RNA sequence: GGGGACGUAGCUCAGUUGGUCAGAGCGCUGCCCUGUCACGGCAGAGGUCGCGGGUUCGAGCCCCGUCGUCCCCGCCA
């Protein structure tokens, strides 16, 4: 078919904005054919643009030519409708449409472009086949849900920029082509053409640059920064992602918390959600004990210590390690599970970590009726609640991991808590429909207002329909590496220890706490930051305690160590995952729903078909030769 | 690197114990229809059951391998 030119035609309105008040106005709208309903002499087109949908009527009597065009168009053709807004007859009003009281009586329809039939229609809800969605991302993103997600992302980003600007932060860009930063993940490398055999690294974070900006006297810096980490992906992890990165001079951590709470509640407000401040806090140890995670999801009940429910004899019979935690997790509203259903859940439990579980309470009650009853009592389990006991498995006892330091959770204890915590979140995800606590709906948003966000961290069910931020503090400074019998930093080596713990750096590394902090929300780590080391002597002590020689330090961080010596103010900061913030507010099950062109779990861009091989010529210019191991 | 789920028409799926099992709905194409809005009616097209091998008289179904997508562990502070 022949196509029409746009000519001098000017769009006057967006489809979704037309209302009864516009009746009688001449309009020109442009967009995509969402649906077509052909009644012979009368054709209805649902025309869609980014604002929504409105109905265009093509009447053969009124516009014979327009009617012919209407017969020719197909889904996703791009058209311009010229006509007049008119009120619909009372019995023709569609209350399900925002524009349902009016329609456009067309006098002309220009077909600006045709379209191949897509494998799915943007008029429908999301299809299940994500592979197809990602390959035809341009079609997928026409869907109302995607349009909403990216509008939301824009509003959130804008609110954050405005809040930080108001709080005196300067947005400064840092290099994408740079040097490897000490974040611990694998770097993406970019070969240099000019310098044969040498490589740039893409930043894992602007960490060193932002610290240098503090040395440079900018006092308060932020950046909506793209970061790159070459690690395997997850639902909440992409190879490249966006961080709200900030750093400030002369702060204590409370100042950082204040800044974050301010911009985050501004971001949530932009999405229509009230996020009360200040956010609650919890130590790392407590978070592990109560949730088996350092990014606790407070929407559901935490772990319960049920050690008192069991006698030593009972533990011996059940082959449970009496020296390790015995905890119970409870998923509300799951109801009775058959043996088969329970067994289907078993792969969700991570057994490698020396933990085991009991999910068959009928069987437990047969041998140990009092214990079974006591567990349900301790966990305040209702009839329909699913309860599982998690404990240490003596059969998977690794001797060396017994190493226990005063005042700290041992590795084995952490493993039991983590196994329980992981099982808890996996089951919670699986039974989300039954407990309903993860639903993000208009109701949730309303509830967030009504409940004031539930600062109570006990995960009471009535406060569960909301967003639950929590600061995790008092992380240990070092972790004990069994293999090498050495203390290794739990964070990047510029993280400051508590000033009060500094004296123990060498004598008692186990007791040293780091002045760093995580922000968690609904089971996601939203961000992480710290007060940094600003003194050369402290930095040297840290390197020394980590067994990093001067030479090695110089090689890895030379330019930064130099900079530290030219008048470094005390400073600290944080970085928050923007994608994750948007994900939460969009109620998205994974990050790909809020990233325009994401990569798959195998790190492939299905639309652009990246990565690819390159030409010999390109390799030559980069002084490279590919030698694949086969 | 490891574990798990999935893979049948463009999409969503059904397919029992290996034996009329190549199926449905939606979508698509053609014709008809002046008040639909998930329009309706009639007719029609559309399949290497992801791919390769094996077992069998016979495989969508069983076995082995492989590829792809997703989730998790490792990894990512």
XYZ file of C-alpha atoms (C1' of nucleotides) in Angstrom:
707
model
C 0.000 0.000 0.000
C 1.083 3.580 -0.488
C 2.095 5.602 2.518
C 1.258 9.215 3.247
C 3.702 11.991 4.021
C 3.559 13.894 7.259
C 3.651 17.134 5.279
C 2.842 20.182 7.343
C 0.587 18.296 9.667
C 1.138 19.324 13.280
C 0.146 17.221 16.228
C -2.171 19.132 18.546
C -2.848 16.663 21.354
C -1.629 13.462 22.939
C -4.180 10.672 22.688
C -4.478 9.875 26.366
C -5.032 13.468 27.447
C -8.320 14.133 25.668
C -11.353 14.591 27.919
C -15.007 15.527 27.698
C -13.992 19.177 28.097
C -12.234 18.960 24.733
C -15.458 18.158 22.907
C -15.840 20.177 19.730
C -12.117 20.920 19.359
C -10.393 20.181 16.073
C -7.461 17.869 16.772
C -4.591 16.083 15.137
C -3.291 13.020 16.966
C -0.493 10.702 15.937
C 0.471 7.304 17.155
C 0.295 3.551 16.714
C -2.768 1.469 15.876
C -3.396 -0.396 19.104
C -6.508 -2.214 17.893
C -8.875 -1.982 14.974
C -12.537 -2.872 15.009
C -14.026 -2.948 11.528
C -17.822 -2.793 11.374
C -18.101 -2.454 7.641
C -19.116 1.116 7.029
C -17.770 2.125 10.419
C -14.253 1.474 11.672
C -12.959 2.097 15.168
C -9.240 2.582 15.717
C -7.683 2.625 19.153
C -4.794 5.006 18.680
C -1.921 4.812 21.126
C 0.889 7.169 21.993
C 2.965 7.523 25.137
C 0.114 9.217 26.983
C -2.479 6.532 26.445
C -5.204 5.509 24.038
C -8.157 7.189 22.392
C -10.747 5.977 19.934
C -10.802 7.272 16.378
C -13.981 6.722 14.339
C -13.826 6.381 10.576
C -17.258 6.732 9.017
C -17.533 5.962 5.310
C -20.163 8.675 4.886
C -18.077 11.353 6.573
C -14.723 10.462 5.102
C -14.744 7.894 2.308
C -10.991 8.211 1.807
C -10.216 8.030 5.502
C -12.414 4.965 5.709
C -10.422 3.267 2.972
C -7.225 4.052 4.872
C -8.855 2.618 7.963
C -9.504 -0.637 6.134
C -5.856 -0.825 5.155
C -4.174 -0.216 8.484
C -3.007 -3.080 10.656
C -1.732 -3.332 14.240
C 1.220 -1.029 14.982
C 0.907 0.995 11.793
C 1.833 4.605 12.515
C -0.982 6.976 11.619
C -2.117 10.561 11.989
C -5.798 11.199 12.569
C -7.282 14.582 11.736
C -10.723 15.346 13.052
C -12.857 16.671 15.833
C -13.357 15.539 19.418
C -16.933 14.613 20.144
C -18.782 13.343 23.171
C -19.884 9.761 22.935
C -23.527 8.896 23.287
C -24.360 7.906 26.840
C -24.638 4.224 25.967
C -21.333 4.280 24.098
C -19.224 5.602 26.949
C -16.434 3.247 27.983
C -15.818 3.656 31.714
C -12.706 1.479 31.519
C -10.884 4.045 29.382
C -9.568 7.341 30.646
C -10.640 8.846 27.344
C -13.835 6.772 27.311
C -16.230 9.708 27.303
C -15.008 11.032 23.965
C -13.844 9.896 20.573
C -12.320 11.515 17.535
C -14.572 11.858 14.547
C -11.962 11.641 11.807
C -12.043 13.613 8.591
C -8.678 12.305 7.414
C -6.373 9.421 8.230
C -2.783 9.510 7.071
C -0.823 6.294 7.154
C 2.670 7.482 8.026
C 4.206 4.043 8.148
C 3.300 0.409 7.999
C 4.641 -2.260 10.335
C 5.518 -5.912 10.145
C 3.395 -8.101 12.333
C 5.249 -8.357 15.653
C 5.448 -11.673 17.476
C 3.332 -10.144 20.204
C 1.150 -7.115 20.602
C 1.913 -4.153 22.855
C -1.832 -3.976 23.399
C -1.631 -7.104 25.522
C -0.157 -7.661 28.949
C 3.395 -8.927 29.175
C 3.946 -12.233 27.416
C 5.758 -14.977 29.294
C 8.504 -15.435 26.761
C 11.142 -12.983 27.881
C 13.493 -14.036 25.122
C 11.044 -12.729 22.549
C 10.362 -9.608 24.576
C 14.048 -8.778 24.742
C 14.692 -9.474 21.091
C 11.827 -7.182 20.096
C 12.472 -4.753 22.936
C 11.201 -1.780 20.894
C 7.799 -3.429 20.693
C 7.873 -4.562 24.308
C 8.580 -1.057 25.515
C 5.441 0.270 23.826
C 3.434 -1.582 26.455
C 1.794 0.617 29.057
C 3.633 -1.122 31.879
C 7.036 -0.434 30.343
C 6.084 3.142 29.541
C 5.075 3.530 33.167
C 8.316 1.969 34.470
C 10.535 4.323 32.508
C 8.475 7.364 33.355
C 8.791 6.296 36.988
C 12.532 5.878 36.589
C 12.767 9.365 35.138
C 10.740 10.895 37.977
C 12.812 9.094 40.611
C 16.091 10.154 39.042
C 14.910 13.721 38.743
C 13.783 13.815 42.371
C 17.154 12.500 43.513
C 19.043 15.053 41.419
C 16.906 17.859 42.777
C 17.199 16.725 46.388
C 20.956 16.331 46.244
C 21.394 19.649 44.453
C 19.322 21.321 47.155
C 21.477 19.648 49.763
C 24.550 21.281 48.288
C 25.898 18.423 46.203
C 27.618 19.052 42.878
C 27.145 16.580 40.054
C 30.534 15.790 38.550
C 31.302 13.167 35.933
C 34.173 10.750 36.322
C 35.867 8.689 33.605
C 34.418 5.590 32.012
C 37.777 4.661 30.525
C 39.943 4.423 33.584
C 42.061 2.229 35.772
C 41.026 -0.815 37.737
C 39.403 0.165 41.026
C 39.641 -1.839 44.222
C 36.051 -3.085 44.389
C 36.846 -6.746 44.201
C 34.786 -7.676 41.160
C 36.198 -8.674 37.786
C 36.965 -5.701 35.541
C 35.777 -5.069 32.023
C 38.879 -4.218 30.046
C 39.230 -2.038 26.969
C 42.379 -2.456 24.903
C 44.337 0.674 24.083
C 45.123 1.316 20.421
C 47.731 3.921 21.206
C 49.496 1.859 23.845
C 50.056 -1.643 22.577
C 49.342 -4.325 25.137
C 47.790 -1.946 27.638
C 44.213 -1.751 28.818
C 41.765 0.629 30.364
C 39.269 -0.729 32.862
C 35.639 0.326 33.040
C 34.807 1.610 36.521
C 33.234 -0.780 39.006
C 32.364 2.420 40.838
C 33.694 5.978 40.860
C 35.155 5.203 44.290
C 38.656 6.580 43.970
C 37.638 9.549 41.849
C 35.014 10.679 44.283
C 37.461 10.468 47.148
C 39.873 12.548 45.107
C 37.088 15.069 44.529
C 36.939 15.439 48.310
C 40.674 16.030 48.352
C 39.989 18.576 45.602
C 37.757 20.512 47.952
C 34.355 20.011 46.330
C 32.964 19.078 49.733
C 29.815 17.423 48.406
C 29.773 15.437 45.165
C 27.231 13.209 43.532
C 26.792 11.413 40.257
C 24.196 9.184 38.635
C 26.992 6.885 37.584
C 27.087 3.896 35.296
C 29.156 1.116 36.812
C 30.452 -2.116 35.293
C 31.212 -5.443 36.926
C 32.052 -8.565 34.972
C 30.339 -11.063 37.248
C 27.483 -13.505 36.747
C 24.085 -11.913 36.793
C 21.044 -12.269 38.973
C 17.502 -10.946 38.968
C 18.829 -7.823 40.713
C 22.253 -7.681 39.071
C 23.239 -6.536 35.592
C 26.723 -6.262 34.087
C 26.237 -2.533 33.867
C 24.081 -0.713 36.337
C 23.473 2.760 37.657
C 24.440 4.033 41.053
C 23.494 7.159 42.883
C 27.014 7.829 44.038
C 27.885 10.494 46.569
C 30.690 11.608 48.828
C 30.940 14.337 51.428
C 33.679 15.951 53.463
C 33.832 16.159 57.262
C 30.862 13.846 57.890
C 30.025 11.373 60.565
C 27.924 8.521 59.336
C 24.783 10.203 60.710
C 25.293 12.990 58.192
C 25.460 10.489 55.359
C 22.319 8.786 56.683
C 20.539 12.137 56.814
C 21.422 12.977 53.226
C 20.326 9.575 51.958
C 17.094 9.551 53.932
C 16.261 12.915 52.472
C 16.871 12.105 48.831
C 15.358 8.662 49.106
C 12.135 9.915 50.617
C 12.070 12.535 47.860
C 12.470 9.734 45.324
C 9.683 7.714 46.918
C 7.493 10.788 47.140
C 7.970 11.221 43.399
C 6.469 7.754 43.070
C 3.642 8.626 45.409
C 4.957 6.743 48.423
C 5.626 8.271 51.824
C 8.858 6.963 53.289
C 9.152 8.087 56.913
C 12.550 9.048 58.286
C 14.797 8.320 60.034
C 15.184 4.728 58.913
C 15.646 2.110 61.624
C 19.061 0.570 62.229
C 20.302 -2.866 63.092
C 23.745 -4.288 63.649
C 25.126 -6.837 61.250
C 25.138 -9.520 63.957
C 21.532 -8.896 64.877
C 20.492 -8.924 61.249
C 22.185 -12.296 60.758
C 20.577 -13.725 63.920
C 17.110 -12.437 63.157
C 16.991 -12.729 59.389
C 19.938 -14.855 58.293
C 20.920 -12.055 55.949
C 22.632 -8.701 55.931
C 19.865 -7.380 53.671
C 16.825 -8.410 55.662
C 13.340 -8.414 54.238
C 11.162 -7.078 57.033
C 7.861 -7.750 55.338
C 7.680 -11.261 56.732
C 8.442 -12.709 60.163
C 12.116 -13.177 60.941
C 13.860 -16.227 62.312
C 13.006 -17.443 65.791
C 15.516 -19.038 68.152
C 13.869 -22.373 68.968
C 16.838 -24.005 70.676
C 14.862 -24.050 73.984
C 12.197 -26.216 72.358
C 14.554 -29.170 72.186
C 16.183 -31.272 74.870
C 19.753 -32.385 74.295
C 18.461 -35.914 73.827
C 16.067 -34.756 71.172
C 18.863 -32.938 69.325
C 21.023 -36.050 69.525
C 18.261 -38.224 68.062
C 17.527 -35.673 65.338
C 21.255 -35.460 64.613
C 21.394 -31.738 65.179
C 24.564 -30.023 66.340
C 23.733 -28.715 69.843
C 26.472 -26.081 69.705
C 24.991 -24.310 66.723
C 21.862 -22.173 66.366
C 18.513 -23.902 66.083
C 16.114 -21.496 64.430
C 12.677 -21.615 62.895
C 11.328 -19.730 59.928
C 7.668 -19.109 59.353
C 5.918 -18.314 56.087
C 2.369 -17.171 56.818
C -0.719 -18.408 55.045
C 0.907 -21.214 53.084
C -1.498 -23.817 54.377
C -0.982 -27.565 54.557
C 1.658 -28.868 52.168
C 1.699 -32.391 50.845
C 4.837 -34.470 51.119
C 5.419 -33.962 47.403
C 5.040 -30.192 47.685
C 7.524 -30.110 50.546
C 9.988 -32.216 48.631
C 9.712 -29.885 45.662
C 10.953 -27.145 47.964
C 14.063 -28.999 49.042
C 16.304 -27.824 46.192
C 15.719 -24.282 47.447
C 17.693 -25.141 50.556
C 21.430 -24.690 50.354
C 22.770 -27.795 52.034
C 26.413 -27.236 51.274
C 26.797 -24.913 54.200
C 26.538 -27.573 56.889
C 22.928 -26.873 57.738
C 19.884 -29.118 57.700
C 16.189 -28.581 58.134
C 13.021 -30.209 59.440
C 9.865 -29.372 57.518
C 7.796 -32.441 58.412
C 6.083 -31.384 61.594
C 3.733 -34.351 61.677
C 6.711 -36.638 61.866
C 8.478 -34.418 64.355
C 5.337 -34.350 66.497
C 5.234 -38.146 66.521
C 8.604 -38.466 68.216
C 8.823 -35.128 69.972
C 5.317 -33.742 70.438
C 6.413 -31.195 73.028
C 9.198 -29.830 70.845
C 6.911 -29.536 67.841
C 4.277 -27.701 69.869
C 6.865 -25.472 71.489
C 8.354 -24.473 68.120
C 4.962 -23.409 66.835
C 4.366 -21.542 70.076
C 7.709 -19.730 69.968
C 7.148 -18.695 66.382
C 3.548 -17.631 67.105
C 2.537 -19.767 64.166
C -1.070 -19.676 63.082
C -2.785 -22.776 61.750
C -2.066 -21.994 58.111
C 1.541 -20.905 58.675
C 4.334 -23.038 57.297
C 7.138 -23.539 59.829
C 10.564 -25.043 59.199
C 13.353 -25.664 61.683
C 16.902 -25.071 60.485
C 19.912 -26.250 62.449
C 23.535 -27.313 62.226
C 24.278 -30.622 60.574
C 27.045 -32.506 62.411
C 27.561 -34.662 59.331
C 28.805 -31.654 57.393
C 31.100 -30.547 60.145
C 34.197 -28.844 58.828
C 36.687 -28.662 61.692
C 38.520 -25.536 60.658
C 35.351 -23.495 60.416
C 34.891 -23.953 64.149
C 37.308 -21.122 64.614
C 35.413 -18.825 66.906
C 36.339 -15.350 68.027
C 35.012 -13.740 71.132
C 31.996 -11.536 70.484
C 31.628 -12.576 66.862
C 29.427 -15.023 65.058
C 31.469 -17.981 63.884
C 31.480 -19.009 60.272
C 29.441 -22.102 61.123
C 26.867 -20.063 63.003
C 26.609 -17.637 60.111
C 26.166 -20.566 57.740
C 23.218 -21.931 59.684
C 21.595 -18.505 59.914
C 22.275 -17.825 56.238
C 20.870 -21.191 55.146
C 17.727 -20.450 57.153
C 17.550 -16.896 55.854
C 17.958 -17.986 52.278
C 15.348 -20.718 52.590
C 13.034 -18.137 54.142
C 13.295 -15.708 51.260
C 13.121 -18.402 48.591
C 9.975 -19.875 50.125
C 8.542 -16.429 50.649
C 9.015 -15.728 46.942
C 7.500 -19.067 45.990
C 4.429 -18.572 48.172
C 4.071 -14.850 47.561
C 0.528 -15.330 46.310
C -0.525 -16.976 49.539
C 0.922 -14.568 52.096
C 0.404 -11.502 49.932
C 3.108 -9.483 51.676
C 5.111 -8.809 48.516
C 2.291 -7.322 46.502
C 2.951 -3.831 45.263
C -0.353 -2.394 44.205
C -2.191 0.861 44.516
C -3.314 -0.554 47.854
C 0.283 -1.011 48.941
C 1.030 2.564 48.168
C -2.060 3.660 50.076
C -1.089 1.394 52.954
C 2.379 2.874 53.026
C 0.783 6.243 53.674
C -1.689 4.905 56.213
C 0.761 2.867 58.247
C 3.445 5.487 58.218
C 5.712 2.925 56.624
C 6.034 0.629 59.624
C 9.252 1.644 61.255
C 8.722 -1.217 63.625
C 11.216 -3.787 62.489
C 9.392 -6.786 63.820
C 7.741 -7.422 60.505
C 4.260 -7.361 61.904
C 1.926 -8.541 59.198
C -0.255 -5.468 59.196
C 2.786 -3.331 58.549
C 4.018 -5.619 55.845
C 2.391 -3.956 52.877
C 5.008 -1.328 52.528
C 8.617 -0.479 51.933
C 10.986 -1.235 54.773
C 14.318 0.520 54.690
C 16.862 -0.408 57.302
C 20.446 0.622 57.948
C 22.781 -2.260 58.709
C 25.759 -1.092 60.769
C 28.709 -2.459 62.730
C 30.098 -4.770 60.127
C 33.290 -6.525 61.137
C 36.362 -4.885 59.642
C 38.050 -8.183 58.784
C 37.072 -11.657 57.829
C 39.132 -14.675 58.736
C 40.147 -16.599 55.670
C 40.434 -20.254 56.612
C 42.495 -21.344 53.657
C 45.295 -18.878 54.288
C 44.693 -18.437 58.034
C 44.834 -14.700 57.384
C 42.617 -11.753 58.148
C 41.288 -10.200 54.976
C 39.351 -6.978 54.643
C 35.615 -7.434 54.422
C 35.376 -4.183 52.470
C 37.583 -2.165 50.179
C 40.790 -1.195 51.944
C 39.925 2.501 52.277
C 37.100 1.791 54.687
C 37.870 3.342 58.051
C 37.731 1.335 61.238
C 35.825 2.761 64.196
C 38.086 5.335 65.797
C 37.552 3.553 69.119
C 38.702 0.217 67.691
C 41.792 1.534 66.007
C 44.078 0.530 68.889
C 43.179 -3.141 68.360
C 43.991 -3.285 64.657
C 46.966 -5.546 65.189
C 46.363 -7.033 68.629
C 42.764 -8.110 68.095
C 41.606 -7.779 64.496
C 38.514 -9.871 65.209
C 37.087 -7.152 67.398
C 37.564 -4.259 64.985
C 34.381 -2.845 63.518
C 34.314 -0.998 60.232
C 32.678 2.399 60.019
C 30.615 1.291 57.103
C 26.941 0.809 56.516
C 24.490 -0.834 54.164
C 21.021 0.281 53.325
C 18.636 -2.609 52.779
C 15.012 -2.583 51.730
C 12.589 -5.457 51.264
C 15.384 -7.986 50.945
C 17.494 -5.974 48.539
C 20.793 -4.314 49.252
C 20.046 -0.784 48.092
C 23.421 0.654 48.873
C 26.608 0.557 50.753
C 29.014 3.150 52.033
C 31.557 4.041 54.602
C 33.601 6.650 56.304
C 36.957 6.487 54.526
C 40.462 6.506 55.816
C 41.869 9.997 55.309
C 45.159 9.688 57.227
C 48.274 8.198 55.753
C 49.330 6.570 59.040
C 46.007 4.786 59.433
C 46.109 3.690 55.828
C 49.577 2.248 56.359
C 48.401 0.438 59.481
C 45.501 -1.096 57.555
C 47.764 -2.203 54.742
C 50.198 -3.617 57.291
C 47.472 -5.492 59.121
C 46.336 -6.907 55.802
C 49.830 -7.955 54.899
C 49.958 -5.594 51.931
C 53.504 -4.325 51.419
C 54.339 -0.724 50.574
C 55.428 -1.831 47.128
C 52.221 -3.690 46.474
C 50.082 -0.814 47.767
C 51.967 1.610 45.551
C 51.478 -0.560 42.496
C 47.762 -0.975 43.036
C 46.730 2.420 44.339
C 49.785 4.615 43.779
C 48.157 7.767 42.415
C 45.509 7.632 45.089
C 48.017 7.212 47.910
C 49.871 10.221 46.528
C 46.697 12.252 46.543
C 46.001 11.252 50.139
C 49.192 13.044 51.180
C 48.195 16.418 49.761
C 45.685 17.470 52.381
C 42.836 15.007 52.592
C 39.827 15.991 54.658
C 37.912 13.397 56.653
C 35.305 12.142 54.226
C 32.773 9.453 53.596
C 29.906 8.559 51.346
C 27.676 5.947 49.887
C 26.361 4.575 46.616
C 22.792 3.401 46.069
C 21.610 1.192 43.254
C 19.227 3.282 41.187
C 17.951 0.280 39.244
C 17.026 -1.446 42.483
C 15.211 1.601 43.825
C 13.151 1.784 40.643
C 12.613 -1.959 40.728
C 11.108 -1.743 44.194
C 8.854 1.170 43.380
C 7.750 -0.371 40.110
C 7.000 -3.644 41.884
C 9.177 -5.339 39.289
C 10.310 -8.925 39.848
C 13.703 -8.260 38.276
C 15.985 -5.474 37.104
C 15.343 -6.079 33.404
C 11.878 -4.567 33.807
C 13.390 -1.196 34.642
C 16.459 -1.255 32.375
C 15.714 -0.253 28.807
C 18.089 -2.634 27.062
C 19.213 -5.236 29.568
C 21.361 -8.313 29.109
C 20.320 -11.888 29.755
C 21.641 -14.146 32.503
C 24.327 -15.266 30.045
C 25.349 -11.634 29.512
C 23.898 -11.294 26.023
C 21.999 -8.375 24.519
C 19.395 -10.307 22.519
C 18.313 -7.249 20.538
C 21.703 -5.811 19.604
C 23.211 -9.297 19.525
C 26.214 -8.298 21.574
C 28.853 -9.417 22.216
C 30.221 -10.362 18.797
C 33.506 -11.179 17.212
C 35.338 -8.265 15.601
C 37.212 -7.914 12.341
C 40.856 -8.793 11.855
C 41.444 -5.146 11.031
C 40.055 -4.032 14.404
C 42.162 -6.579 16.235
C 45.259 -5.505 14.334
C 44.746 -1.891 15.295
C 44.467 -2.942 18.906
C 47.571 -5.114 18.659
C 45.529 -8.135 19.664
C 45.262 -11.704 18.490
C 42.473 -14.015 19.605
C 43.634 -17.427 20.768
C 40.634 -19.319 22.073
C 41.171 -22.188 24.447
C 39.162 -25.021 22.984
C 32.000 -23.896 37.615
C 27.452 -26.298 40.281
C 21.995 -27.102 41.332
C 16.879 -26.401 39.798
C 12.650 -25.041 36.407
C 11.197 -24.454 31.485
C 11.424 -25.306 25.797
C 4.872 -28.247 21.302
C 1.672 -22.953 15.795
C 3.402 -15.773 15.979
C 1.674 -15.741 21.579
C -0.481 -18.514 25.968
C -0.895 -23.492 26.694
C -3.203 -28.887 26.598
C -1.285 -33.450 25.016
C -3.076 -39.589 30.285
C 0.703 -45.662 30.667
C 5.058 -45.016 24.340
C 0.059 -46.763 19.982
C -5.838 -41.354 15.104
C -1.961 -36.749 19.581
C -0.464 -32.603 15.633
C -4.696 -29.995 19.292
C -7.332 -25.487 21.841
C -7.756 -20.231 22.753
C -5.847 -15.721 21.173
C -3.422 -13.567 17.061
C -3.003 -13.594 11.574
C -5.340 -13.758 6.244
C -9.974 -13.299 3.180
C -15.205 -12.125 2.948
C -19.556 -9.901 5.619
C -21.240 -6.314 9.268
C -22.933 1.555 11.343
C -21.739 1.769 17.865
C -17.673 -1.405 18.908
C -14.033 -0.909 22.680
C -10.777 -8.327 24.418
C -16.549 -6.223 18.642
C -19.247 -10.099 16.151
C -20.258 -13.912 11.995
C -18.338 -17.283 8.128
C -14.083 -19.397 5.822
C -8.818 -20.272 5.802
C -3.516 -20.434 6.422
C 0.022 -21.664 9.961
C 4.214 -27.220 13.144
C 11.817 -29.962 11.897
C 7.064 -30.939 19.108
C 14.593 -26.340 20.609
C 18.669 -29.323 18.196
C 21.525 -34.108 17.711
C 21.845 -39.131 18.841
C 19.829 -43.618 21.103
C 16.062 -47.403 22.884
C 11.598 -49.418 20.373
C 7.619 -52.567 15.517
C 6.355 -47.450 16.933
C 8.881 -41.438 20.498
C 6.005 -34.805 21.537
C 6.171 -38.654 25.681
C 11.654 -42.965 27.731
C 17.411 -42.481 27.820
C 22.075 -39.693 26.641
C 24.134 -35.320 24.857
C 23.683 -30.330 23.381
C 21.667 -25.281 22.835
C 18.624 -21.363 24.735
C 15.722 -18.546 28.594
C 14.773 -17.937 33.783
C 15.845 -18.700 39.272
C 19.520 -19.939 42.930
C 24.690 -21.273 44.847
C 29.683 -19.950 43.836
C 31.125 -14.944 42.398
C 29.497 -9.805 43.096
C 32.108 -6.054 49.640
